[in-house]
Amino acid sequence: MTDRPKLLGISGSLRSGAYSTAVLEALKAALAPTADLTVLTLNDVPLYNQDEDGATQPAGAAALRAAIAAADGVIFASPEYNYGPSGAMKNAVDWGSRPYAKGSLLGKPVLVLTSSPGSTGGIRAQAQLRESLSAAGARVVAYPHLAIPNVGDKVKDGAFTDEKTVKFLTGGVDALVKEIHLLAAPAKG
């Protein structure tokens, strides 16, 4: 790892014009002076099927795993569907957790954020997503739940329109970067 962290942002929405993707793109612009954030959508990742998870995997799943492995840390941005994360997001965690005890998420520092056009910001999806990531062996950053209510009013044209939201999200990313540096410290010594 260099002093400039390589972050991966995974959008849990497949929808064209998705808020999760818009938030990650706006975060990418806000972080440009200090970190590299690559935004990944999950449209090409098939449903997890152990029969297809052998020496070769479907291209979309292999690309997801490679992107997670190459990143210093991962930001999971999910909408909330029926009080939980999207199926696409849970599927990404499933692919990232395999093979058992060797998946690309194992030991990886991760940050969870949710957004919603409603007043709760997707907060109910966070507990399930954090639990799934913990089960996959990821290092979920301990930070206040990053939930963006009324997201359509806070992100427009690839940028944040609300300074409080920018500060809250970049504070979460700062916590993620601290975790990355903490894990890298023993390797330096």
mmCIF file with all atom_site columns, C-alpha atoms in Angstrom:
data_model
loop_
_atom_site.group_PDB
_atom_site.id
_atom_site.type_symbol
_atom_site.label_atom_id
_atom_site.label_alt_id
_atom_site.label_comp_id
_atom_site.label_asym_id
_atom_site.label_entity_id
_atom_site.label_seq_id
_atom_site.pdbx_PDB_ins_code
_atom_site.Cartn_x
_atom_site.Cartn_y
_atom_site.Cartn_z
_atom_site.occupancy
_atom_site.B_iso_or_equiv
_atom_site.pdbx_formal_charge
_atom_site.auth_seq_id
_atom_site.auth_comp_id
_atom_site.auth_asym_id
_atom_site.auth_atom_id
_atom_site.pdbx_PDB_model_num
ATOM 1   C CA . MET A 1 1   ? 0.000   0.000   0.000   1.00 0.00 ? 1   MET A CA 1
ATOM 2   C CA . THR A 1 2   ? 1.154   3.522   -0.765  1.00 0.00 ? 2   THR A CA 1
ATOM 3   C CA . ASP A 1 3   ? 0.311   6.668   1.186   1.00 0.00 ? 3   ASP A CA 1
ATOM 4   C CA . ARG A 1 4   ? -2.442  7.243   -1.377  1.00 0.00 ? 4   ARG A CA 1
ATOM 5   C CA . PRO A 1 5   ? -4.928  4.443   -0.728  1.00 0.00 ? 5   PRO A CA 1
ATOM 6   C CA . LYS A 1 6   ? -6.602  2.505   -3.532  1.00 0.00 ? 6   LYS A CA 1
ATOM 7   C CA . LEU A 1 7   ? -10.283 2.227   -2.656  1.00 0.00 ? 7   LEU A CA 1
ATOM 8   C CA . LEU A 1 8   ? -13.011 0.280   -4.385  1.00 0.00 ? 8   LEU A CA 1
ATOM 9   C CA . GLY A 1 9   ? -16.606 1.497   -4.194  1.00 0.00 ? 9   GLY A CA 1
ATOM 10  C CA . ILE A 1 10  ? -19.207 -1.164  -4.939  1.00 0.00 ? 10  ILE A CA 1
ATOM 11  C CA . SER A 1 11  ? -22.665 0.073   -5.871  1.00 0.00 ? 11  SER A CA 1
ATOM 12  C CA . GLY A 1 12  ? -25.443 -2.249  -4.761  1.00 0.00 ? 12  GLY A CA 1
ATOM 13  C CA . SER A 1 13  ? -27.968 -0.943  -7.256  1.00 0.00 ? 13  SER A CA 1
ATOM 14  C CA . LEU A 1 14  ? -28.249 -2.147  -10.842 1.00 0.00 ? 14  LEU A CA 1
ATOM 15  C CA . ARG A 1 15  ? -30.542 0.695   -11.884 1.00 0.00 ? 15  ARG A CA 1
ATOM 16  C CA . SER A 1 16  ? -29.402 3.227   -14.438 1.00 0.00 ? 16  SER A CA 1
ATOM 17  C CA . GLY A 1 17  ? -29.073 6.487   -12.525 1.00 0.00 ? 17  GLY A CA 1
ATOM 18  C CA . ALA A 1 18  ? -28.859 4.676   -9.181  1.00 0.00 ? 18  ALA A CA 1
ATOM 19  C CA . TYR A 1 19  ? -28.359 6.785   -6.075  1.00 0.00 ? 19  TYR A CA 1
ATOM 20  C CA . SER A 1 20  ? -25.755 4.350   -4.706  1.00 0.00 ? 20  SER A CA 1
ATOM 21  C CA . THR A 1 21  ? -23.653 4.811   -7.830  1.00 0.00 ? 21  THR A CA 1
ATOM 22  C CA . ALA A 1 22  ? -24.203 8.592   -7.790  1.00 0.00 ? 22  ALA A CA 1
ATOM 23  C CA . VAL A 1 23  ? -23.045 8.781   -4.169  1.00 0.00 ? 23  VAL A CA 1
ATOM 24  C CA . LEU A 1 24  ? -19.893 6.820   -4.982  1.00 0.00 ? 24  LEU A CA 1
ATOM 25  C CA . GLU A 1 25  ? -19.138 8.981   -8.025  1.00 0.00 ? 25  GLU A CA 1
ATOM 26  C CA . ALA A 1 26  ? -19.583 12.148  -5.949  1.00 0.00 ? 26  ALA A CA 1
ATOM 27  C CA . LEU A 1 27  ? -17.399 10.645  -3.212  1.00 0.00 ? 27  LEU A CA 1
ATOM 28  C CA . LYS A 1 28  ? -14.758 9.815   -5.840  1.00 0.00 ? 28  LYS A CA 1
ATOM 29  C CA . ALA A 1 29  ? -14.640 13.490  -6.839  1.00 0.00 ? 29  ALA A CA 1
ATOM 30  C CA . ALA A 1 30  ? -14.518 14.635  -3.202  1.00 0.00 ? 30  ALA A CA 1
ATOM 31  C CA . LEU A 1 31  ? -11.666 12.226  -2.396  1.00 0.00 ? 31  LEU A CA 1
ATOM 32  C CA . ALA A 1 32  ? -9.621  12.915  -5.542  1.00 0.00 ? 32  ALA A CA 1
ATOM 33  C CA . PRO A 1 33  ? -6.952  14.970  -3.718  1.00 0.00 ? 33  PRO A CA 1
ATOM 34  C CA . THR A 1 34  ? -6.227  12.212  -1.176  1.00 0.00 ? 34  THR A CA 1
ATOM 35  C CA . ALA A 1 35  ? -7.356  8.786   -2.434  1.00 0.00 ? 35  ALA A CA 1
ATOM 36  C CA . ASP A 1 36  ? -8.080  6.837   -5.608  1.00 0.00 ? 36  ASP A CA 1
ATOM 37  C CA . LEU A 1 37  ? -11.631 5.483   -5.676  1.00 0.00 ? 37  LEU A CA 1
ATOM 38  C CA . THR A 1 38  ? -12.744 3.116   -8.418  1.00 0.00 ? 38  THR A CA 1
ATOM 39  C CA . VAL A 1 39  ? -16.509 2.657   -8.718  1.00 0.00 ? 39  VAL A CA 1
ATOM 40  C CA . LEU A 1 40  ? -17.776 -0.807  -9.633  1.00 0.00 ? 40  LEU A CA 1
ATOM 41  C CA . THR A 1 41  ? -21.337 -1.719  -10.551 1.00 0.00 ? 41  THR A CA 1
ATOM 42  C CA . LEU A 1 42  ? -22.606 -5.278  -10.266 1.00 0.00 ? 42  LEU A CA 1
ATOM 43  C CA . ASN A 1 43  ? -24.589 -5.603  -13.498 1.00 0.00 ? 43  ASN A CA 1
ATOM 44  C CA . ASP A 1 44  ? -22.214 -8.259  -14.880 1.00 0.00 ? 44  ASP A CA 1
ATOM 45  C CA . VAL A 1 45  ? -21.977 -10.382 -11.719 1.00 0.00 ? 45  VAL A CA 1
ATOM 46  C CA . PRO A 1 46  ? -24.214 -13.469 -11.946 1.00 0.00 ? 46  PRO A CA 1
ATOM 47  C CA . LEU A 1 47  ? -25.989 -14.988 -8.967  1.00 0.00 ? 47  LEU A CA 1
ATOM 48  C CA . TYR A 1 48  ? -23.612 -17.044 -6.858  1.00 0.00 ? 48  TYR A CA 1
ATOM 49  C CA . ASN A 1 49  ? -23.638 -20.691 -7.894  1.00 0.00 ? 49  ASN A CA 1
ATOM 50  C CA . GLN A 1 50  ? -21.046 -23.010 -6.371  1.00 0.00 ? 50  GLN A CA 1
ATOM 51  C CA . ASP A 1 51  ? -21.243 -25.185 -9.497  1.00 0.00 ? 51  ASP A CA 1
ATOM 52  C CA . GLU A 1 52  ? -19.691 -22.269 -11.430 1.00 0.00 ? 52  GLU A CA 1
ATOM 53  C CA . ASP A 1 53  ? -17.112 -21.487 -8.749  1.00 0.00 ? 53  ASP A CA 1
ATOM 54  C CA . GLY A 1 54  ? -14.204 -23.726 -9.614  1.00 0.00 ? 54  GLY A CA 1
ATOM 55  C CA . ALA A 1 55  ? -10.898 -23.202 -11.351 1.00 0.00 ? 55  ALA A CA 1
ATOM 56  C CA . THR A 1 56  ? -12.657 -20.621 -13.496 1.00 0.00 ? 56  THR A CA 1
ATOM 57  C CA . GLN A 1 57  ? -15.580 -18.405 -12.592 1.00 0.00 ? 57  GLN A CA 1
ATOM 58  C CA . PRO A 1 58  ? -17.928 -16.265 -14.650 1.00 0.00 ? 58  PRO A CA 1
ATOM 59  C CA . ALA A 1 59  ? -16.066 -13.190 -15.923 1.00 0.00 ? 59  ALA A CA 1
ATOM 60  C CA . GLY A 1 60  ? -18.107 -10.721 -13.857 1.00 0.00 ? 60  GLY A CA 1
ATOM 61  C CA . ALA A 1 61  ? -17.495 -12.640 -10.636 1.00 0.00 ? 61  ALA A CA 1
ATOM 62  C CA . ALA A 1 62  ? -13.776 -13.012 -11.354 1.00 0.00 ? 62  ALA A CA 1
ATOM 63  C CA . ALA A 1 63  ? -13.526 -9.264  -12.070 1.00 0.00 ? 63  ALA A CA 1
ATOM 64  C CA . LEU A 1 64  ? -15.300 -8.473  -8.790  1.00 0.00 ? 64  LEU A CA 1
ATOM 65  C CA . ARG A 1 65  ? -12.964 -10.719 -6.801  1.00 0.00 ? 65  ARG A CA 1
ATOM 66  C CA . ALA A 1 66  ? -9.892  -9.265  -8.510  1.00 0.00 ? 66  ALA A CA 1
ATOM 67  C CA . ALA A 1 67  ? -11.044 -5.700  -7.850  1.00 0.00 ? 67  ALA A CA 1
ATOM 68  C CA . ILE A 1 68  ? -11.655 -6.450  -4.156  1.00 0.00 ? 68  ILE A CA 1
ATOM 69  C CA . ALA A 1 69  ? -8.265  -8.161  -3.839  1.00 0.00 ? 69  ALA A CA 1
ATOM 70  C CA . ALA A 1 70  ? -6.441  -5.248  -5.514  1.00 0.00 ? 70  ALA A CA 1
ATOM 71  C CA . ALA A 1 71  ? -8.038  -2.579  -3.303  1.00 0.00 ? 71  ALA A CA 1
ATOM 72  C CA . ASP A 1 72  ? -6.630  -1.432  0.015   1.00 0.00 ? 72  ASP A CA 1
ATOM 73  C CA . GLY A 1 73  ? -10.187 -0.975  1.272   1.00 0.00 ? 73  GLY A CA 1
ATOM 74  C CA . VAL A 1 74  ? -13.746 -1.328  -0.012  1.00 0.00 ? 74  VAL A CA 1
ATOM 75  C CA . ILE A 1 75  ? -16.775 0.934   0.347   1.00 0.00 ? 75  ILE A CA 1
ATOM 76  C CA . PHE A 1 76  ? -20.113 -0.894  0.021   1.00 0.00 ? 76  PHE A CA 1
ATOM 77  C CA . ALA A 1 77  ? -22.888 1.505   -1.007  1.00 0.00 ? 77  ALA A CA 1
ATOM 78  C CA . SER A 1 78  ? -26.318 -0.081  -0.894  1.00 0.00 ? 78  SER A CA 1
ATOM 79  C CA . PRO A 1 79  ? -29.902 0.974   -1.292  1.00 0.00 ? 79  PRO A CA 1
ATOM 80  C CA . GLU A 1 80  ? -32.451 -0.467  1.108   1.00 0.00 ? 80  GLU A CA 1
ATOM 81  C CA . TYR A 1 81  ? -34.973 -2.936  -0.274  1.00 0.00 ? 81  TYR A CA 1
ATOM 82  C CA . ASN A 1 82  ? -37.564 -4.324  2.167   1.00 0.00 ? 82  ASN A CA 1
ATOM 83  C CA . TYR A 1 83  ? -35.462 -3.278  5.184   1.00 0.00 ? 83  TYR A CA 1
ATOM 84  C CA . GLY A 1 84  ? -32.341 -5.002  3.849   1.00 0.00 ? 84  GLY A CA 1
ATOM 85  C CA . PRO A 1 85  ? -29.524 -4.516  1.348   1.00 0.00 ? 85  PRO A CA 1
ATOM 86  C CA . SER A 1 86  ? -30.157 -5.222  -2.306  1.00 0.00 ? 86  SER A CA 1
ATOM 87  C CA . GLY A 1 87  ? -29.889 -8.779  -3.596  1.00 0.00 ? 87  GLY A CA 1
ATOM 88  C CA . ALA A 1 88  ? -27.065 -7.620  -5.880  1.00 0.00 ? 88  ALA A CA 1
ATOM 89  C CA . MET A 1 89  ? -25.090 -6.394  -2.859  1.00 0.00 ? 89  MET A CA 1
ATOM 90  C CA . LYS A 1 90  ? -25.597 -9.602  -0.887  1.00 0.00 ? 90  LYS A CA 1
ATOM 91  C CA . ASN A 1 91  ? -24.570 -11.541 -3.987  1.00 0.00 ? 91  ASN A CA 1
ATOM 92  C CA . ALA A 1 92  ? -21.333 -9.500  -4.201  1.00 0.00 ? 92  ALA A CA 1
ATOM 93  C CA . VAL A 1 93  ? -20.555 -10.402 -0.598  1.00 0.00 ? 93  VAL A CA 1
ATOM 94  C CA . ASP A 1 94  ? -21.222 -14.071 -1.383  1.00 0.00 ? 94  ASP A CA 1
ATOM 95  C CA . TRP A 1 95  ? -18.802 -14.068 -4.354  1.00 0.00 ? 95  TRP A CA 1
ATOM 96  C CA . GLY A 1 96  ? -16.219 -12.112 -2.318  1.00 0.00 ? 96  GLY A CA 1
ATOM 97  C CA . SER A 1 97  ? -16.419 -14.572 0.575   1.00 0.00 ? 97  SER A CA 1
ATOM 98  C CA . ARG A 1 98  ? -15.504 -17.638 -1.479  1.00 0.00 ? 98  ARG A CA 1
ATOM 99  C CA . PRO A 1 99  ? -13.590 -19.888 -1.523  1.00 0.00 ? 99  PRO A CA 1
ATOM 100 C CA . TYR A 1 100 ? -14.179 -20.497 2.145   1.00 0.00 ? 100 TYR A CA 1
ATOM 101 C CA . ALA A 1 101 ? -11.485 -18.959 4.383   1.00 0.00 ? 101 ALA A CA 1
ATOM 102 C CA . LYS A 1 102 ? -9.645  -17.635 1.308   1.00 0.00 ? 102 LYS A CA 1
ATOM 103 C CA . GLY A 1 103 ? -12.083 -15.138 -0.231  1.00 0.00 ? 103 GLY A CA 1
ATOM 104 C CA . SER A 1 104 ? -11.001 -11.687 -1.361  1.00 0.00 ? 104 SER A CA 1
ATOM 105 C CA . LEU A 1 105 ? -12.966 -10.098 1.494   1.00 0.00 ? 105 LEU A CA 1
ATOM 106 C CA . LEU A 1 106 ? -11.051 -11.992 4.185   1.00 0.00 ? 106 LEU A CA 1
ATOM 107 C CA . GLY A 1 107 ? -9.284  -9.410  6.354   1.00 0.00 ? 107 GLY A CA 1
ATOM 108 C CA . LYS A 1 108 ? -10.201 -6.570  3.963   1.00 0.00 ? 108 LYS A CA 1
ATOM 109 C CA . PRO A 1 109 ? -11.075 -3.224  5.620   1.00 0.00 ? 109 PRO A CA 1
ATOM 110 C CA . VAL A 1 110 ? -14.585 -2.215  4.518   1.00 0.00 ? 110 VAL A CA 1
ATOM 111 C CA . LEU A 1 111 ? -16.949 0.673   5.068   1.00 0.00 ? 111 LEU A CA 1
ATOM 112 C CA . VAL A 1 112 ? -20.730 0.441   4.691   1.00 0.00 ? 112 VAL A CA 1
ATOM 113 C CA . LEU A 1 113 ? -22.973 3.275   3.545   1.00 0.00 ? 113 LEU A CA 1
ATOM 114 C CA . THR A 1 114 ? -26.596 3.326   2.543   1.00 0.00 ? 114 THR A CA 1
ATOM 115 C CA . SER A 1 115 ? -28.846 5.890   0.926   1.00 0.00 ? 115 SER A CA 1
ATOM 116 C CA . SER A 1 116 ? -32.523 6.309   0.253   1.00 0.00 ? 116 SER A CA 1
ATOM 117 C CA . PRO A 1 117 ? -34.914 8.887   -1.124  1.00 0.00 ? 117 PRO A CA 1
ATOM 118 C CA . GLY A 1 118 ? -36.827 8.338   2.137   1.00 0.00 ? 118 GLY A CA 1
ATOM 119 C CA . SER A 1 119 ? -36.213 9.717   5.611   1.00 0.00 ? 119 SER A CA 1
ATOM 120 C CA . THR A 1 120 ? -34.256 6.776   7.066   1.00 0.00 ? 120 THR A CA 1
ATOM 121 C CA . GLY A 1 121 ? -31.427 6.746   4.535   1.00 0.00 ? 121 GLY A CA 1
ATOM 122 C CA . GLY A 1 122 ? -31.459 2.965   4.317   1.00 0.00 ? 122 GLY A CA 1
ATOM 123 C CA . ILE A 1 123 ? -30.276 2.547   7.899   1.00 0.00 ? 123 ILE A CA 1
ATOM 124 C CA . ARG A 1 124 ? -32.130 -0.763  8.357   1.00 0.00 ? 124 ARG A CA 1
ATOM 125 C CA . ALA A 1 125 ? -30.101 -2.376  5.570   1.00 0.00 ? 125 ALA A CA 1
ATOM 126 C CA . GLN A 1 126 ? -26.843 -1.621  7.348   1.00 0.00 ? 126 GLN A CA 1
ATOM 127 C CA . ALA A 1 127 ? -27.143 -4.198  10.116  1.00 0.00 ? 127 ALA A CA 1
ATOM 128 C CA . GLN A 1 128 ? -27.693 -7.050  7.659   1.00 0.00 ? 128 GLN A CA 1
ATOM 129 C CA . LEU A 1 129 ? -24.901 -5.914  5.341   1.00 0.00 ? 129 LEU A CA 1
ATOM 130 C CA . ARG A 1 130 ? -22.453 -5.444  8.220   1.00 0.00 ? 130 ARG A CA 1
ATOM 131 C CA . GLU A 1 131 ? -23.331 -8.910  9.543   1.00 0.00 ? 131 GLU A CA 1
ATOM 132 C CA . SER A 1 132 ? -22.815 -10.542 6.134   1.00 0.00 ? 132 SER A CA 1
ATOM 133 C CA . LEU A 1 133 ? -19.479 -8.764  5.682   1.00 0.00 ? 133 LEU A CA 1
ATOM 134 C CA . SER A 1 134 ? -18.360 -9.832  9.154   1.00 0.00 ? 134 SER A CA 1
ATOM 135 C CA . ALA A 1 135 ? -19.308 -13.431 8.345   1.00 0.00 ? 135 ALA A CA 1
ATOM 136 C CA . ALA A 1 136 ? -17.172 -13.143 5.184   1.00 0.00 ? 136 ALA A CA 1
ATOM 137 C CA . GLY A 1 137 ? -14.200 -12.204 7.369   1.00 0.00 ? 137 GLY A CA 1
ATOM 138 C CA . ALA A 1 138 ? -14.057 -8.549  6.325   1.00 0.00 ? 138 ALA A CA 1
ATOM 139 C CA . ARG A 1 139 ? -12.911 -5.897  8.810   1.00 0.00 ? 139 ARG A CA 1
ATOM 140 C CA . VAL A 1 140 ? -15.992 -3.675  9.031   1.00 0.00 ? 140 VAL A CA 1
ATOM 141 C CA . VAL A 1 141 ? -14.911 -0.212  10.143  1.00 0.00 ? 141 VAL A CA 1
ATOM 142 C CA . ALA A 1 142 ? -16.477 0.902   13.409  1.00 0.00 ? 142 ALA A CA 1
ATOM 143 C CA . TYR A 1 143 ? -17.966 4.271   12.536  1.00 0.00 ? 143 TYR A CA 1
ATOM 144 C CA . PRO A 1 144 ? -21.424 5.783   13.004  1.00 0.00 ? 144 PRO A CA 1
ATOM 145 C CA . HIS A 1 145 ? -23.798 4.338   10.447  1.00 0.00 ? 145 HIS A CA 1
ATOM 146 C CA . LEU A 1 146 ? -23.360 6.244   7.190   1.00 0.00 ? 146 LEU A CA 1
ATOM 147 C CA . ALA A 1 147 ? -26.913 6.700   5.995   1.00 0.00 ? 147 ALA A CA 1
ATOM 148 C CA . ILE A 1 148 ? -28.001 9.386   3.552   1.00 0.00 ? 148 ILE A CA 1
ATOM 149 C CA . PRO A 1 149 ? -31.706 10.238  3.778   1.00 0.00 ? 149 PRO A CA 1
ATOM 150 C CA . ASN A 1 150 ? -33.385 12.243  1.013   1.00 0.00 ? 150 ASN A CA 1
ATOM 151 C CA . VAL A 1 151 ? -30.422 11.349  -1.187  1.00 0.00 ? 151 VAL A CA 1
ATOM 152 C CA . GLY A 1 152 ? -31.913 12.892  -4.318  1.00 0.00 ? 152 GLY A CA 1
ATOM 153 C CA . ASP A 1 153 ? -31.552 16.308  -2.711  1.00 0.00 ? 153 ASP A CA 1
ATOM 154 C CA . LYS A 1 154 ? -27.947 15.710  -1.634  1.00 0.00 ? 154 LYS A CA 1
ATOM 155 C CA . VAL A 1 155 ? -26.304 14.445  -4.840  1.00 0.00 ? 155 VAL A CA 1
ATOM 156 C CA . LYS A 1 156 ? -26.776 16.069  -8.223  1.00 0.00 ? 156 LYS A CA 1
ATOM 157 C CA . ASP A 1 157 ? -24.745 15.954  -11.429 1.00 0.00 ? 157 ASP A CA 1
ATOM 158 C CA . GLY A 1 158 ? -21.936 13.906  -9.890  1.00 0.00 ? 158 GLY A CA 1
ATOM 159 C CA . ALA A 1 159 ? -21.380 16.180  -6.894  1.00 0.00 ? 159 ALA A CA 1
ATOM 160 C CA . PHE A 1 160 ? -22.653 16.592  -3.360  1.00 0.00 ? 160 PHE A CA 1
ATOM 161 C CA . THR A 1 161 ? -24.980 19.529  -2.784  1.00 0.00 ? 161 THR A CA 1
ATOM 162 C CA . ASP A 1 162 ? -24.957 19.215  1.009   1.00 0.00 ? 162 ASP A CA 1
ATOM 163 C CA . GLU A 1 163 ? -21.786 20.034  2.977   1.00 0.00 ? 163 GLU A CA 1
ATOM 164 C CA . LYS A 1 164 ? -22.887 18.029  6.056   1.00 0.00 ? 164 LYS A CA 1
ATOM 165 C CA . THR A 1 165 ? -23.195 14.897  3.909   1.00 0.00 ? 165 THR A CA 1
ATOM 166 C CA . VAL A 1 166 ? -19.712 15.421  2.435   1.00 0.00 ? 166 VAL A CA 1
ATOM 167 C CA . LYS A 1 167 ? -18.168 15.832  5.893   1.00 0.00 ? 167 LYS A CA 1
ATOM 168 C CA . PHE A 1 168 ? -19.995 12.806  7.286   1.00 0.00 ? 168 PHE A CA 1
ATOM 169 C CA . LEU A 1 169 ? -18.979 10.536  4.394   1.00 0.00 ? 169 LEU A CA 1
ATOM 170 C CA . THR A 1 170 ? -15.370 11.730  4.225   1.00 0.00 ? 170 THR A CA 1
ATOM 171 C CA . GLY A 1 171 ? -15.174 11.178  7.993   1.00 0.00 ? 171 GLY A CA 1
ATOM 172 C CA . GLY A 1 172 ? -16.164 7.565   7.371   1.00 0.00 ? 172 GLY A CA 1
ATOM 173 C CA . VAL A 1 173 ? -13.563 7.241   4.623   1.00 0.00 ? 173 VAL A CA 1
ATOM 174 C CA . ASP A 1 174 ? -10.953 8.727   6.982   1.00 0.00 ? 174 ASP A CA 1
ATOM 175 C CA . ALA A 1 175 ? -11.806 5.958   9.466   1.00 0.00 ? 175 ALA A CA 1
ATOM 176 C CA . LEU A 1 176 ? -11.421 3.392   6.662   1.00 0.00 ? 176 LEU A CA 1
ATOM 177 C CA . VAL A 1 177 ? -8.018  4.819   5.695   1.00 0.00 ? 177 VAL A CA 1
ATOM 178 C CA . LYS A 1 178 ? -6.886  4.720   9.344   1.00 0.00 ? 178 LYS A CA 1
ATOM 179 C CA . GLU A 1 179 ? -7.833  1.029   9.448   1.00 0.00 ? 179 GLU A CA 1
ATOM 180 C CA . ILE A 1 180 ? -5.883  0.448   6.229   1.00 0.00 ? 180 ILE A CA 1
ATOM 181 C CA . HIS A 1 181 ? -2.803  2.161   7.683   1.00 0.00 ? 181 HIS A CA 1
ATOM 182 C CA . LEU A 1 182 ? -3.199  0.249   10.955  1.00 0.00 ? 182 LEU A CA 1
ATOM 183 C CA . LEU A 1 183 ? -3.136  -3.059  9.071   1.00 0.00 ? 183 LEU A CA 1
ATOM 184 C CA . ALA A 1 184 ? -0.186  -1.943  6.934   1.00 0.00 ? 184 ALA A CA 1
ATOM 185 C CA . ALA A 1 185 ? 1.880   -0.796  9.963   1.00 0.00 ? 185 ALA A CA 1
ATOM 186 C CA . PRO A 1 186 ? 3.082   -4.284  11.060  1.00 0.00 ? 186 PRO A CA 1
ATOM 187 C CA . ALA A 1 187 ? 4.194   -4.992  7.506   1.00 0.00 ? 187 ALA A CA 1
ATOM 188 C CA . LYS A 1 188 ? 6.423   -1.896  7.584   1.00 0.00 ? 188 LYS A CA 1
ATOM 189 C CA . GLY A 1 189 ? 8.033   -2.840  10.888  1.00 0.00 ? 189 GLY A CA 1
#
